[in-house]
Short mmCIF file of C-alpha atoms and ligand atoms in Angstrom, two decimals:
data_model
loop_
_atom_site.label_atom_id
_atom_site.label_comp_id
_atom_site.label_asym_id
_atom_site.label_seq_id
_atom_site.Cartn_x
_atom_site.Cartn_y
_atom_site.Cartn_z
CA MET Z 1 -0.02 -0.01 0.03
CA SER Z 2 1.34 3.43 -0.99
CA ALA Z 3 1.30 6.67 1.03
CA SER Z 4 -2.24 8.11 1.24
CA TYR Z 5 -3.56 11.41 0.02
CA ASP Z 6 -6.56 13.60 0.67
CA VAL Z 7 -7.43 13.92 -3.01
CA ILE Z 8 -6.34 11.83 -6.05
CA VAL Z 9 -6.87 13.46 -9.46
CA VAL Z 10 -6.88 10.97 -12.36
CA GLY Z 11 -5.44 12.71 -15.51
CA CYS Z 12 -3.03 15.49 -16.06
CA GLY Z 13 -4.78 17.65 -18.66
CA ASN Z 14 -6.43 21.00 -18.20
CA ALA Z 15 -9.45 19.71 -16.26
CA ALA Z 16 -7.26 17.59 -13.98
CA LEU Z 17 -4.72 20.28 -13.25
CA CYS Z 18 -7.49 22.86 -12.52
CA ALA Z 19 -9.00 20.28 -10.14
CA ALA Z 20 -5.57 19.65 -8.49
CA LEU Z 21 -4.90 23.37 -8.00
CA SER Z 22 -8.34 24.05 -6.64
CA ALA Z 23 -8.24 21.05 -4.21
CA GLN Z 24 -4.84 22.27 -2.96
CA GLU Z 25 -6.39 25.72 -2.31
CA GLN Z 26 -8.63 23.90 0.19
CA GLY Z 27 -5.49 22.67 2.02
CA ALA Z 28 -5.72 19.15 0.67
CA LYS Z 29 -2.73 16.89 0.04
CA VAL Z 30 -3.11 16.08 -3.67
CA LEU Z 31 -1.78 13.43 -6.02
CA VAL Z 32 -2.15 13.68 -9.79
CA LEU Z 33 -1.94 10.44 -11.74
CA GLU Z 34 -0.84 10.69 -15.31
CA ARG Z 35 -0.95 7.63 -17.60
CA ALA Z 36 1.45 9.13 -20.12
CA PRO Z 37 5.22 9.47 -19.64
CA LYS Z 38 6.31 12.96 -18.68
CA GLU Z 39 7.38 13.94 -22.17
CA GLU Z 40 3.84 13.17 -23.47
CA CYS Z 41 1.81 14.45 -20.49
CA GLY Z 42 -1.08 16.87 -20.59
CA GLY Z 43 -3.61 14.93 -22.71
CA ASN Z 44 -5.55 16.63 -25.47
CA SER Z 45 -5.12 19.93 -23.68
CA THR Z 46 -1.45 20.06 -24.76
CA PHE Z 47 -2.42 19.79 -28.39
CA THR Z 48 -4.97 22.68 -28.29
CA GLY Z 49 -4.82 25.95 -29.98
CA GLY Z 50 -5.62 27.29 -26.54
CA ALA Z 51 -9.01 29.00 -27.33
CA PHE Z 52 -11.20 29.74 -24.31
CA ARG Z 53 -14.84 30.62 -24.76
CA MET Z 54 -15.84 32.98 -21.92
CA VAL Z 55 -18.51 35.48 -21.40
CA CYS Z 56 -16.83 38.73 -22.42
CA ARG Z 57 -18.16 42.27 -22.25
CA GLY Z 58 -15.87 43.44 -25.04
CA LEU Z 59 -12.65 45.27 -24.26
CA GLU Z 60 -13.52 45.54 -20.52
CA ASP Z 61 -13.28 41.82 -19.96
CA VAL Z 62 -10.54 41.05 -22.54
CA ARG Z 63 -8.41 43.48 -20.59
CA LYS Z 64 -8.91 41.56 -17.40
CA VAL Z 65 -6.76 38.68 -18.77
CA VAL Z 66 -4.82 40.05 -21.79
CA ASP Z 67 -2.16 42.75 -21.85
CA LEU Z 68 -3.22 44.65 -25.02
CA THR Z 69 -1.04 47.15 -26.82
CA GLU Z 70 -2.31 50.74 -27.48
CA GLU Z 71 -2.48 49.88 -31.16
CA GLU Z 72 -4.54 46.72 -30.59
CA ILE Z 73 -7.02 48.68 -28.51
CA ALA Z 74 -7.20 51.41 -31.20
CA THR Z 75 -7.75 49.16 -34.25
CA ALA Z 76 -9.92 46.30 -32.82
CA ASP Z 77 -13.74 46.01 -32.15
CA PHE Z 78 -14.10 43.39 -29.49
CA GLU Z 79 -17.26 41.32 -29.45
CA ASP Z 80 -19.89 41.71 -26.73
CA TYR Z 81 -20.23 38.03 -25.98
CA THR Z 82 -22.93 37.91 -23.29
CA ALA Z 83 -24.11 35.02 -21.16
CA GLU Z 84 -27.33 35.01 -23.19
CA LYS Z 85 -25.40 34.59 -26.43
CA TYR Z 86 -23.20 31.89 -24.98
CA LEU Z 87 -26.28 29.95 -23.77
CA ASP Z 88 -27.90 30.51 -27.06
CA ASP Z 89 -24.92 29.10 -28.94
CA LEU Z 90 -24.74 26.01 -26.68
CA GLY Z 91 -28.48 25.44 -27.05
CA ARG Z 92 -28.55 25.94 -30.79
CA LEU Z 93 -25.52 23.78 -31.58
CA THR Z 94 -26.60 20.90 -29.30
CA GLN Z 95 -30.18 21.00 -30.67
CA TYR Z 96 -31.23 22.05 -27.14
CA ARG Z 97 -30.14 18.73 -25.66
CA ILE Z 98 -27.46 20.24 -23.45
CA ASP Z 99 -28.06 19.68 -19.68
CA PRO Z 100 -29.41 23.23 -18.78
CA ASP Z 101 -27.87 23.28 -15.27
CA LEU Z 102 -24.39 22.33 -16.53
CA ALA Z 103 -24.78 24.87 -19.32
CA GLU Z 104 -25.58 27.68 -16.87
CA THR Z 105 -22.69 26.70 -14.62
CA LEU Z 106 -20.25 26.63 -17.49
CA VAL Z 107 -21.34 29.98 -18.80
CA ASN Z 108 -21.75 31.82 -15.52
CA ARG Z 109 -18.38 30.67 -14.13
CA SER Z 110 -16.41 31.14 -17.38
CA THR Z 111 -14.91 34.62 -17.04
CA ASP Z 112 -14.08 34.28 -13.35
CA THR Z 113 -12.28 30.91 -14.04
CA VAL Z 114 -10.19 32.45 -16.81
CA VAL Z 115 -9.25 35.20 -14.37
CA TRP Z 116 -8.40 32.52 -11.78
CA LEU Z 117 -6.19 30.67 -14.28
CA LYS Z 118 -4.34 33.85 -15.03
CA SER Z 119 -3.70 34.25 -11.29
CA LYS Z 120 -2.12 30.77 -11.39
CA GLY Z 121 0.38 31.96 -14.06
CA VAL Z 122 -1.38 31.13 -17.31
CA ARG Z 123 -0.72 33.70 -20.02
CA PHE Z 124 -3.67 34.73 -22.14
CA VAL Z 125 -3.57 36.46 -25.48
CA SER Z 126 -6.19 37.88 -27.79
CA ARG Z 127 -6.76 35.96 -30.98
CA PHE Z 128 -6.13 38.49 -33.77
CA GLY Z 129 -5.82 36.78 -37.27
CA THR Z 130 -7.89 33.75 -36.39
CA GLN Z 131 -10.88 35.41 -34.80
CA ALA Z 132 -10.61 38.84 -36.47
CA PHE Z 133 -9.47 39.72 -39.94
CA LYS Z 134 -8.16 43.17 -40.83
CA HIS Z 135 -10.96 44.53 -43.03
CA GLU Z 136 -11.19 48.16 -44.12
CA GLY Z 137 -8.50 49.10 -41.57
CA ARG Z 138 -10.09 47.48 -38.52
CA PHE Z 139 -10.23 44.14 -36.73
CA LYS Z 140 -13.72 43.02 -35.80
CA PHE Z 141 -13.88 39.92 -33.60
CA PHE Z 142 -16.34 37.14 -34.31
CA GLY Z 143 -17.10 33.65 -32.97
CA GLY Z 144 -17.12 34.07 -29.23
CA THR Z 145 -13.40 33.15 -28.62
CA MET Z 146 -11.53 36.40 -28.40
CA VAL Z 147 -9.00 35.16 -25.84
CA GLY Z 148 -6.94 32.03 -25.37
CA ALA Z 149 -3.90 30.65 -23.75
CA ASN Z 150 -0.86 31.02 -26.04
CA GLY Z 151 -1.23 27.39 -27.21
CA GLY Z 152 -1.96 24.15 -25.33
CA ALA Z 153 1.68 23.33 -24.56
CA GLU Z 154 2.25 26.62 -22.82
CA LEU Z 155 -1.05 26.25 -20.95
CA ILE Z 156 -0.19 22.83 -19.60
CA ASP Z 157 3.38 23.92 -18.80
CA ALA Z 158 2.05 26.87 -16.76
CA GLU Z 159 -0.54 24.69 -14.90
CA ILE Z 160 2.08 22.06 -14.13
CA LYS Z 161 4.56 24.69 -12.84
CA ALA Z 162 1.77 26.12 -10.58
CA ALA Z 163 0.89 22.65 -9.31
CA VAL Z 164 4.49 21.73 -8.56
CA LYS Z 165 4.98 25.08 -6.83
CA ALA Z 166 1.90 24.40 -4.72
CA GLY Z 167 3.33 21.09 -3.50
CA ILE Z 168 1.11 18.84 -5.60
CA THR Z 169 2.72 15.49 -6.45
CA ILE Z 170 2.49 14.35 -10.14
CA ARG Z 171 3.11 10.74 -10.83
CA TYR Z 172 3.77 9.81 -14.50
CA ASN Z 173 3.41 6.42 -16.18
CA ALA Z 174 0.64 5.73 -13.58
CA ARG Z 175 -2.42 4.35 -15.25
CA ALA Z 176 -5.52 4.28 -13.07
CA ILE Z 177 -7.42 1.06 -13.67
CA ALA Z 178 -10.05 0.90 -10.81
CA LEU Z 179 -11.72 2.84 -8.11
CA LEU Z 180 -11.40 1.48 -4.52
CA GLN Z 181 -14.59 1.89 -2.52
CA GLY Z 182 -15.79 0.98 0.98
CA ARG Z 183 -18.94 1.29 2.97
CA ASP Z 184 -18.69 5.14 3.07
CA GLY Z 185 -17.73 5.63 -0.52
CA ILE Z 186 -14.53 6.14 -2.44
CA GLU Z 187 -11.36 5.08 -0.72
CA GLY Z 188 -8.68 5.44 -3.43
CA VAL Z 189 -7.45 4.26 -6.86
CA ARG Z 190 -5.82 1.15 -8.19
CA ILE Z 191 -3.09 1.85 -10.66
CA VAL Z 192 -0.69 -0.01 -12.81
CA ASP Z 193 2.85 1.24 -13.22
CA GLU Z 194 5.31 -0.72 -15.31
CA ARG Z 195 2.94 -3.76 -15.15
CA VAL Z 196 2.84 -3.68 -11.34
CA GLU Z 197 -0.50 -2.95 -9.70
CA GLU Z 198 -0.80 -0.75 -6.63
CA ASP Z 199 -3.48 0.62 -4.50
CA ILE Z 200 -3.30 4.30 -3.45
CA ARG Z 201 -5.62 5.56 -0.69
CA ALA Z 202 -7.44 8.90 -0.71
CA ARG Z 203 -10.61 10.26 0.78
CA SER Z 204 -11.88 11.63 -2.56
CA VAL Z 205 -11.08 11.16 -6.24
CA VAL Z 206 -11.53 13.52 -9.25
CA LEU Z 207 -11.79 11.70 -12.55
CA ALA Z 208 -10.45 13.89 -15.35
CA SER Z 209 -8.97 11.36 -17.70
CA GLY Z 210 -10.59 12.37 -20.97
CA GLY Z 211 -12.96 10.62 -23.33
CA PHE Z 212 -12.61 7.46 -25.47
CA GLU Z 213 -11.51 9.06 -28.75
CA ALA Z 214 -8.24 7.18 -28.77
CA ASN Z 215 -9.92 3.76 -28.28
CA ARG Z 216 -10.58 2.45 -31.87
CA GLU Z 217 -12.74 -0.36 -30.52
CA TRP Z 218 -15.01 1.90 -28.43
CA ARG Z 219 -15.20 4.41 -31.23
CA THR Z 220 -16.61 1.75 -33.59
CA ARG Z 221 -18.89 0.43 -30.90
CA TYR Z 222 -20.46 3.69 -29.89
CA LEU Z 223 -19.93 6.12 -32.72
CA GLY Z 224 -20.53 3.52 -35.40
CA ALA Z 225 -19.14 2.07 -38.60
CA GLY Z 226 -16.26 3.93 -40.14
CA TRP Z 227 -15.02 5.69 -36.97
CA ASP Z 228 -12.28 3.17 -36.67
CA LEU Z 229 -10.81 4.96 -39.67
CA ALA Z 230 -10.66 8.38 -38.18
CA LYS Z 231 -7.34 9.93 -37.22
CA VAL Z 232 -6.92 10.97 -33.60
CA ARG Z 233 -6.04 14.71 -33.31
CA GLY Z 234 -4.56 14.54 -29.85
CA SER Z 235 -3.49 12.22 -27.13
CA ARG Z 236 -3.22 8.41 -27.59
CA TYR Z 237 -3.97 7.86 -23.96
CA ASN Z 238 -7.64 8.80 -23.69
CA THR Z 239 -9.17 5.38 -24.14
CA GLY Z 240 -12.10 5.72 -21.80
CA ASP Z 241 -10.51 4.36 -18.58
CA GLY Z 242 -11.99 6.86 -16.21
CA ILE Z 243 -15.48 6.36 -17.65
CA GLN Z 244 -15.09 2.63 -17.39
CA MET Z 245 -13.82 2.81 -13.79
CA ALA Z 246 -16.86 4.83 -12.78
CA LEU Z 247 -19.36 2.71 -14.66
CA ASP Z 248 -17.94 -0.36 -12.91
CA ILE Z 249 -19.00 0.96 -9.60
CA GLY Z 250 -22.48 2.05 -10.74
CA ALA Z 251 -22.14 5.45 -12.23
CA GLN Z 252 -24.62 6.60 -14.82
CA PRO Z 253 -23.72 6.83 -18.47
CA TYR Z 254 -24.97 10.18 -19.74
CA GLY Z 255 -24.97 12.40 -22.88
CA ASN Z 256 -24.37 11.73 -26.56
CA TRP Z 257 -22.54 8.46 -26.70
CA SER Z 258 -22.94 8.19 -30.43
CA SER Z 259 -21.37 11.55 -31.31
CA ALA Z 260 -18.05 13.24 -31.03
CA HIS Z 261 -16.13 16.41 -31.89
CA ALA Z 262 -14.34 15.80 -35.15
CA CYS Z 263 -13.10 18.13 -37.73
CA GLU Z 264 -11.12 18.47 -41.01
CA TRP Z 265 -7.54 17.25 -40.42
CA ASP Z 266 -4.69 16.82 -42.85
CA MET Z 267 -5.21 13.56 -44.82
CA ASN Z 268 -1.59 12.49 -44.24
CA ALA Z 269 -1.39 13.37 -40.59
CA PRO Z 270 -0.20 10.50 -38.33
CA GLU Z 271 -2.72 8.22 -36.57
CA TYR Z 272 -2.44 10.19 -33.28
CA GLY Z 273 -1.48 13.74 -32.54
CA ASP Z 274 2.05 14.93 -32.99
CA LEU Z 275 3.29 17.34 -30.29
CA VAL Z 276 5.67 19.00 -32.70
CA VAL Z 277 2.80 19.99 -35.03
CA GLY Z 278 0.07 20.30 -32.39
CA ASP Z 279 -3.14 21.75 -33.82
CA ALA Z 280 -1.61 22.72 -37.16
CA PHE Z 281 -2.93 19.65 -39.04
CA SER Z 282 -6.41 21.33 -38.71
CA LYS Z 283 -7.56 23.31 -41.79
CA HIS Z 284 -10.20 25.66 -40.46
CA SER Z 285 -10.18 28.19 -43.30
CA TYR Z 286 -12.70 26.31 -45.48
CA PRO Z 287 -15.34 29.14 -45.30
CA LEU Z 288 -12.99 31.05 -47.65
CA GLY Z 289 -13.08 28.38 -50.36
CA ILE Z 290 -14.92 25.23 -51.44
CA MET Z 291 -14.46 21.49 -50.74
CA LEU Z 292 -14.57 18.69 -53.27
CA ASN Z 293 -14.81 14.99 -52.59
CA ALA Z 294 -13.49 11.99 -54.65
CA ASP Z 295 -16.46 12.30 -57.01
CA GLY Z 296 -15.45 15.91 -57.68
CA GLN Z 297 -18.63 17.19 -55.96
CA ARG Z 298 -19.21 19.69 -53.19
CA PHE Z 299 -20.95 18.08 -50.28
CA CYS Z 300 -21.65 20.78 -47.68
CA ASP Z 301 -22.29 24.49 -47.24
CA GLU Z 302 -18.69 25.70 -46.56
CA GLY Z 303 -20.07 29.22 -45.63
CA GLU Z 304 -22.91 28.05 -43.27
CA ASP Z 305 -21.43 29.97 -40.37
CA VAL Z 306 -18.00 31.12 -39.08
CA TYR Z 307 -15.82 27.99 -38.52
CA ASN Z 308 -16.17 28.06 -34.73
CA TYR Z 309 -19.69 26.77 -35.13
CA THR Z 310 -19.28 24.27 -37.98
CA TYR Z 311 -15.82 22.67 -37.80
CA ALA Z 312 -16.62 20.28 -34.95
CA LYS Z 313 -19.32 18.51 -37.03
CA LEU Z 314 -17.37 18.56 -40.26
CA GLY Z 315 -15.27 15.50 -39.42
CA ARG Z 316 -18.42 13.36 -39.43
CA THR Z 317 -19.32 14.73 -42.86
CA LEU Z 318 -15.82 13.98 -44.23
CA LEU Z 319 -15.92 10.44 -42.83
CA ALA Z 320 -19.17 9.88 -44.86
CA GLN Z 321 -17.50 10.95 -48.17
CA PRO Z 322 -16.19 8.22 -50.60
CA ALA Z 323 -12.76 7.16 -49.33
CA GLN Z 324 -13.17 9.60 -46.43
CA PHE Z 325 -11.35 12.60 -47.91
CA ALA Z 326 -11.78 15.94 -49.55
CA TRP Z 327 -9.71 18.72 -51.01
CA GLN Z 328 -10.15 22.36 -49.91
CA ILE Z 329 -9.79 24.73 -52.87
CA PHE Z 330 -8.67 28.33 -52.76
CA ASP Z 331 -7.46 30.92 -55.15
CA SER Z 332 -4.94 33.79 -54.68
CA LYS Z 333 -7.69 36.24 -53.54
CA VAL Z 334 -7.82 34.39 -50.22
CA ILE Z 335 -4.52 32.58 -49.81
CA SER Z 336 -3.01 35.30 -47.63
CA LYS Z 337 -6.05 35.01 -45.32
CA LEU Z 338 -5.57 31.30 -44.66
CA ARG Z 339 -4.62 30.34 -41.17
CA SER Z 340 -0.93 29.72 -40.46
CA SER Z 341 -1.61 25.95 -40.22
CA TYR Z 342 -1.85 26.01 -44.10
CA ARG Z 343 1.74 27.07 -44.35
CA ILE Z 344 3.31 24.24 -42.39
CA LYS Z 345 5.76 21.95 -44.25
CA ARG Z 346 3.63 18.91 -43.47
CA SER Z 347 0.48 20.28 -45.09
CA THR Z 348 -0.85 18.02 -47.93
CA LYS Z 349 -0.90 20.83 -50.46
CA VAL Z 350 -0.91 21.16 -54.29
CA SER Z 351 -0.52 24.47 -56.16
CA ALA Z 352 -1.20 25.30 -59.84
CA ASN Z 353 -1.52 28.19 -62.27
CA SER Z 354 -4.70 27.05 -63.86
CA LEU Z 355 -7.77 25.23 -62.71
CA GLU Z 356 -7.11 22.40 -65.21
CA GLU Z 357 -3.65 21.90 -63.80
CA LEU Z 358 -5.03 22.02 -60.21
CA VAL Z 359 -7.71 19.39 -60.67
CA GLY Z 360 -5.01 17.20 -62.46
CA LYS Z 361 -3.07 17.20 -59.12
CA LEU Z 362 -5.97 16.19 -56.91
CA ASP Z 363 -5.15 12.62 -56.05
CA GLY Z 364 -8.18 10.25 -56.13
CA VAL Z 365 -10.56 12.82 -57.57
CA ASP Z 366 -12.83 12.64 -60.66
CA LYS Z 367 -11.04 15.47 -62.50
CA GLU Z 368 -13.66 16.18 -65.16
CA GLN Z 369 -16.36 16.53 -62.55
CA ALA Z 370 -14.18 18.58 -60.23
CA LEU Z 371 -13.63 21.12 -63.04
CA LYS Z 372 -17.29 21.19 -63.78
CA THR Z 373 -18.19 21.65 -60.17
CA ILE Z 374 -15.76 24.60 -59.78
CA ARG Z 375 -17.16 26.27 -62.96
CA GLU Z 376 -20.73 25.77 -61.79
CA TYR Z 377 -19.91 27.22 -58.46
CA ASN Z 378 -18.12 30.25 -59.99
CA ALA Z 379 -21.18 30.95 -62.13
CA ALA Z 380 -23.47 30.83 -59.10
CA VAL Z 381 -21.62 33.37 -56.92
CA ASN Z 382 -23.79 36.40 -56.18
CA GLN Z 383 -21.49 39.26 -56.99
CA ASP Z 384 -23.89 41.95 -55.84
CA VAL Z 385 -23.31 41.47 -52.10
CA PRO Z 386 -20.07 42.87 -50.71
CA LEU Z 387 -17.62 40.54 -49.03
CA ASN Z 388 -16.96 40.87 -45.29
CA PRO Z 389 -14.80 38.09 -43.78
CA ASN Z 390 -15.57 39.32 -40.19
CA GLU Z 391 -19.30 38.62 -40.20
CA LYS Z 392 -21.88 36.46 -41.92
CA ASP Z 393 -22.07 38.60 -44.95
CA GLY Z 394 -24.86 36.82 -46.89
CA ARG Z 395 -22.71 36.76 -49.94
CA GLY Z 396 -23.79 33.40 -51.25
CA THR Z 397 -24.49 31.38 -54.31
CA ILE Z 398 -27.68 31.31 -56.35
CA GLY Z 399 -29.31 28.11 -57.68
CA LEU Z 400 -26.89 25.45 -56.51
CA ALA Z 401 -28.28 22.26 -54.98
CA ILE Z 402 -25.81 22.65 -52.13
CA PRO Z 403 -25.51 26.43 -51.58
CA LYS Z 404 -22.62 28.33 -50.04
CA THR Z 405 -24.34 30.87 -47.83
CA ASN Z 406 -21.67 33.33 -46.88
CA TRP Z 407 -18.22 34.47 -48.09
CA ALA Z 408 -18.80 33.04 -51.66
CA GLN Z 409 -16.08 34.28 -54.01
CA THR Z 410 -15.17 32.96 -57.45
CA ILE Z 411 -12.24 30.64 -57.68
CA ASP Z 412 -10.60 32.14 -60.72
CA THR Z 413 -7.45 33.99 -59.88
CA PRO Z 414 -4.11 32.03 -60.04
CA PRO Z 415 -2.18 30.74 -58.27
CA PHE Z 416 -4.60 28.14 -56.91
CA GLU Z 417 -4.02 25.99 -53.86
CA ALA Z 418 -5.67 22.83 -52.63
CA HIS Z 419 -5.26 21.07 -49.25
CA GLY Z 420 -6.19 17.45 -48.62
CA VAL Z 421 -8.20 16.68 -45.48
CA THR Z 422 -9.90 13.74 -43.78
CA CYS Z 423 -11.75 13.26 -40.44
CA GLY Z 424 -9.78 13.89 -37.27
CA ILE Z 425 -11.58 13.00 -34.09
CA THR Z 426 -11.03 15.40 -31.14
CA PHE Z 427 -13.06 14.12 -28.24
CA THR Z 428 -16.14 12.06 -27.52
CA PHE Z 429 -19.36 13.49 -26.16
CA GLY Z 430 -20.73 10.62 -24.09
CA GLY Z 431 -19.58 10.12 -20.52
CA LEU Z 432 -20.56 10.33 -16.85
CA LYS Z 433 -23.37 12.31 -15.27
CA ILE Z 434 -22.27 14.94 -12.74
CA THR Z 435 -24.08 17.62 -10.67
CA THR Z 436 -23.22 21.30 -10.92
CA ASP Z 437 -20.95 20.56 -7.92
CA ALA Z 438 -19.13 17.99 -10.16
CA GLU Z 439 -20.32 15.03 -8.07
CA VAL Z 440 -20.57 11.85 -10.07
CA LEU Z 441 -24.09 10.45 -10.05
CA ASP Z 442 -25.18 6.81 -9.94
CA VAL Z 443 -28.08 5.39 -11.93
CA ARG Z 444 -30.51 6.46 -9.16
CA GLU Z 445 -29.21 10.09 -9.43
CA ARG Z 446 -27.40 9.85 -6.11
CA PRO Z 447 -23.89 11.21 -5.80
CA ILE Z 448 -21.20 8.50 -5.30
CA PRO Z 449 -19.61 9.70 -2.08
CA GLY Z 450 -16.19 11.12 -2.66
CA LEU Z 451 -16.25 10.86 -6.43
CA TYR Z 452 -16.06 13.88 -8.79
CA GLY Z 453 -15.67 14.28 -12.52
CA ALA Z 454 -14.65 17.00 -14.97
CA GLY Z 455 -13.64 17.66 -18.61
CA GLU Z 456 -14.12 15.44 -21.60
CA LEU Z 457 -15.31 12.42 -19.59
CA VAL Z 458 -18.47 14.22 -18.55
CA GLY Z 459 -21.52 13.66 -20.68
CA GLY Z 460 -24.50 15.91 -21.18
CA VAL Z 461 -22.63 19.05 -22.21
CA PHE Z 462 -22.07 18.57 -25.91
CA TYR Z 463 -24.41 16.87 -28.42
CA PHE Z 464 -23.97 16.69 -32.28
CA ASN Z 465 -21.83 19.80 -32.50
CA TYR Z 466 -19.78 22.24 -30.38
CA PRO Z 467 -18.83 25.83 -30.20
CA GLY Z 468 -15.04 26.28 -30.49
CA GLY Z 469 -13.19 27.12 -27.26
CA ALA Z 470 -15.81 25.46 -25.02
CA GLY Z 471 -13.69 22.29 -24.28
CA LEU Z 472 -10.93 24.00 -22.35
CA MET Z 473 -13.52 26.25 -20.68
CA ASN Z 474 -15.69 23.32 -19.66
CA GLY Z 475 -12.65 21.46 -18.26
CA ALA Z 476 -11.44 24.51 -16.33
CA VAL Z 477 -14.88 25.48 -14.86
CA PHE Z 478 -15.81 21.92 -13.70
CA GLY Z 479 -12.19 20.90 -12.87
CA ARG Z 480 -12.00 23.85 -10.50
CA ILE Z 481 -15.45 23.06 -9.00
CA ALA Z 482 -14.56 19.42 -8.70
CA GLY Z 483 -11.21 20.07 -6.98
CA LYS Z 484 -12.83 22.51 -4.51
CA ASN Z 485 -15.53 20.03 -3.51
CA ALA Z 486 -13.22 17.01 -3.48
CA GLY Z 487 -10.87 18.92 -1.20
CA ALA Z 488 -13.58 20.05 1.13
CA TYR Z 489 -15.11 16.55 1.21
CA ALA Z 490 -11.73 14.93 2.01
CA LEU Z 491 -10.97 17.42 4.81
CA GLY Z 492 -14.55 17.65 6.12
C1 LIG I 501 -5.68 19.31 -31.82
C2 LIG I 501 -6.71 19.84 -30.79
C3 LIG I 501 -6.99 21.15 -30.66
C4 LIG I 501 -7.96 21.62 -29.73
N1 LIG I 501 -8.18 23.02 -29.60
C5 LIG I 501 -8.95 23.40 -28.60
C6 LIG I 501 -9.03 24.84 -28.36
O1 LIG I 501 -8.41 25.68 -28.88
N2 LIG I 501 -9.93 25.18 -27.37
C7 LIG I 501 -10.74 24.27 -26.66
O2 LIG I 501 -11.47 24.70 -25.86
N3 LIG I 501 -10.61 22.97 -26.89
C8 LIG I 501 -9.74 22.50 -27.83
N4 LIG I 501 -9.54 21.16 -27.99
C9 LIG I 501 -10.38 20.26 -27.15
C10 LIG I 501 -9.66 20.13 -25.79
O3 LIG I 501 -8.39 19.57 -25.98
C11 LIG I 501 -10.48 19.34 -24.76
O4 LIG I 501 -11.82 19.71 -24.73
C12 LIG I 501 -9.86 19.47 -23.42
O5 LIG I 501 -8.47 19.71 -23.47
C13 LIG I 501 -10.17 18.32 -22.58
O6 LIG I 501 -9.56 18.35 -21.36
P1 LIG I 501 -9.47 17.23 -20.35
O7 LIG I 501 -8.62 17.63 -19.21
O8 LIG I 501 -10.80 16.72 -20.04
O9 LIG I 501 -8.71 16.02 -21.16
P2 LIG I 501 -7.28 15.87 -21.56
O10 LIG I 501 -6.54 17.09 -21.75
O11 LIG I 501 -7.24 14.93 -22.80
O12 LIG I 501 -6.60 15.12 -20.33
C14 LIG I 501 -6.82 13.72 -20.08
C15 LIG I 501 -5.71 13.25 -19.20
O13 LIG I 501 -5.99 11.94 -18.65
C16 LIG I 501 -4.90 11.13 -18.79
N5 LIG I 501 -5.39 9.74 -18.72
C17 LIG I 501 -6.11 9.07 -19.62
N6 LIG I 501 -6.35 7.82 -19.06
C18 LIG I 501 -5.74 7.76 -17.90
C19 LIG I 501 -5.64 6.76 -16.85
N7 LIG I 501 -6.26 5.55 -16.95
N8 LIG I 501 -4.91 7.03 -15.66
C20 LIG I 501 -4.33 8.18 -15.61
N9 LIG I 501 -4.37 9.23 -16.54
C21 LIG I 501 -5.09 8.99 -17.63
C22 LIG I 501 -4.31 11.58 -20.12
O14 LIG I 501 -3.00 11.14 -20.37
C23 LIG I 501 -4.36 13.07 -20.01
O15 LIG I 501 -3.40 13.56 -19.19
C24 LIG I 501 -8.68 20.71 -28.97
C25 LIG I 501 -8.30 19.33 -28.97
C26 LIG I 501 -7.33 18.87 -29.92
C27 LIG I 501 -7.03 17.41 -29.86
#
């Protein structure tokens, strides 16, 4: 038997580290268990672009967490992203399935939690370039994610530094495999380290070990046929262990088990995330162009909304295409506006000086049909509406079976570029049921004494789709709540 702790946190991503820091604030002796080796720690959170979706009253709230320059203040219009808009987005995108209590907690605690993270040493930046284009001399923010950590690696590094400084123990290569429970509730965690099993005692446990996106077998079982073929955007270690451990002792499965966050991802990216490349295999600039599948056809409205509200469901659409891939097509009018991820060396990209040459380079595509589709699209663009990349401008196509609703521009000015994408899964939506105090519930809706949950392994927050930046925010809000309550429970 190992030394005992007040609180054990399972996982070492953003939700887990927020839980650990918050439990420690209560005076608890905290152990963090990380399945990955130190050099791969931090889960999906390490791979993120760092976007945080928080309630934000324009400049006033941005300034609470970001050090803006005078020039940035003078040239930017920050969005007024109210709690009502945030709740509206969560409701609309989840087809009003989101658990309303969890939604309110997520939204109402968002800004305060970002401020708290800053106080722990996390650096926040404003997201010029990805969330605001320079248009007619000004940046106007859109999409509800004006602030973010400066990338996931820096976020996790800052959180780990804060944890170590606060005296929290982090144990790497320690895979939690079971919860220990007695008559009064949770008593600890069984782990396996280098094939040796070990029981570690604690008065309370926070599960924050991610979803099951890296488990090919569970993906196929719960998400359905074809999901075994998706690439994993992030960590290889999120195989559903925390969910299984809780279900094994009677926790309630909750949320959208047959759905997941999945987006467009470089078709030649490796099977799991690569920490050197991070989020740069994602290709979120598709609203500026069109997408063609192997049949040479468009298959979705690329301009339905700003990418923040469409990318997380696009992966599923890509998986349903013949051979599970597509090419994103752009011309020189927009190439300078593509996100920096389009310029990495490992982007699957072809360039050409004519459309004929371009389609000739699109591997696996019906070239004749591809050319025809581009020409039909060009002819359908409504040139009468002015283009505005910072808002839904209504500049669409006329008469196409699959319209492009906003930001439609002809693809006619060389040089042309195409980027090959497939489905990359980010995280799964099904998981455990928790209260707004982050207590894990059993099938009779009773809290399992001493057991708390946060982050990706919680169900009931996201269904079908997802607004960008809500994952880190969700993990931070409920991680912080879980840690506080786990600490208070352990010491009470
Ligand atoms: C490429 C990419 C970009 C993204 N960009 C953004 C973004 O900009 N903004 C945003 O909000 N969201 C983003 N997301 C989503 C975001 O990563 C998640 O919503 C969030 O990080 C989940 O946090 P978490 O702490 O729940 O899980 P994770 O960060 O995945 O942490 C899970 C932890 O549990 C550990 N673990 C797993 N099993 C065990 C076990 N048995 N025992 C011990 N430890 C275990 C893992 O190793 C890991 O440390 C992105 C995701 C990816 C992959």
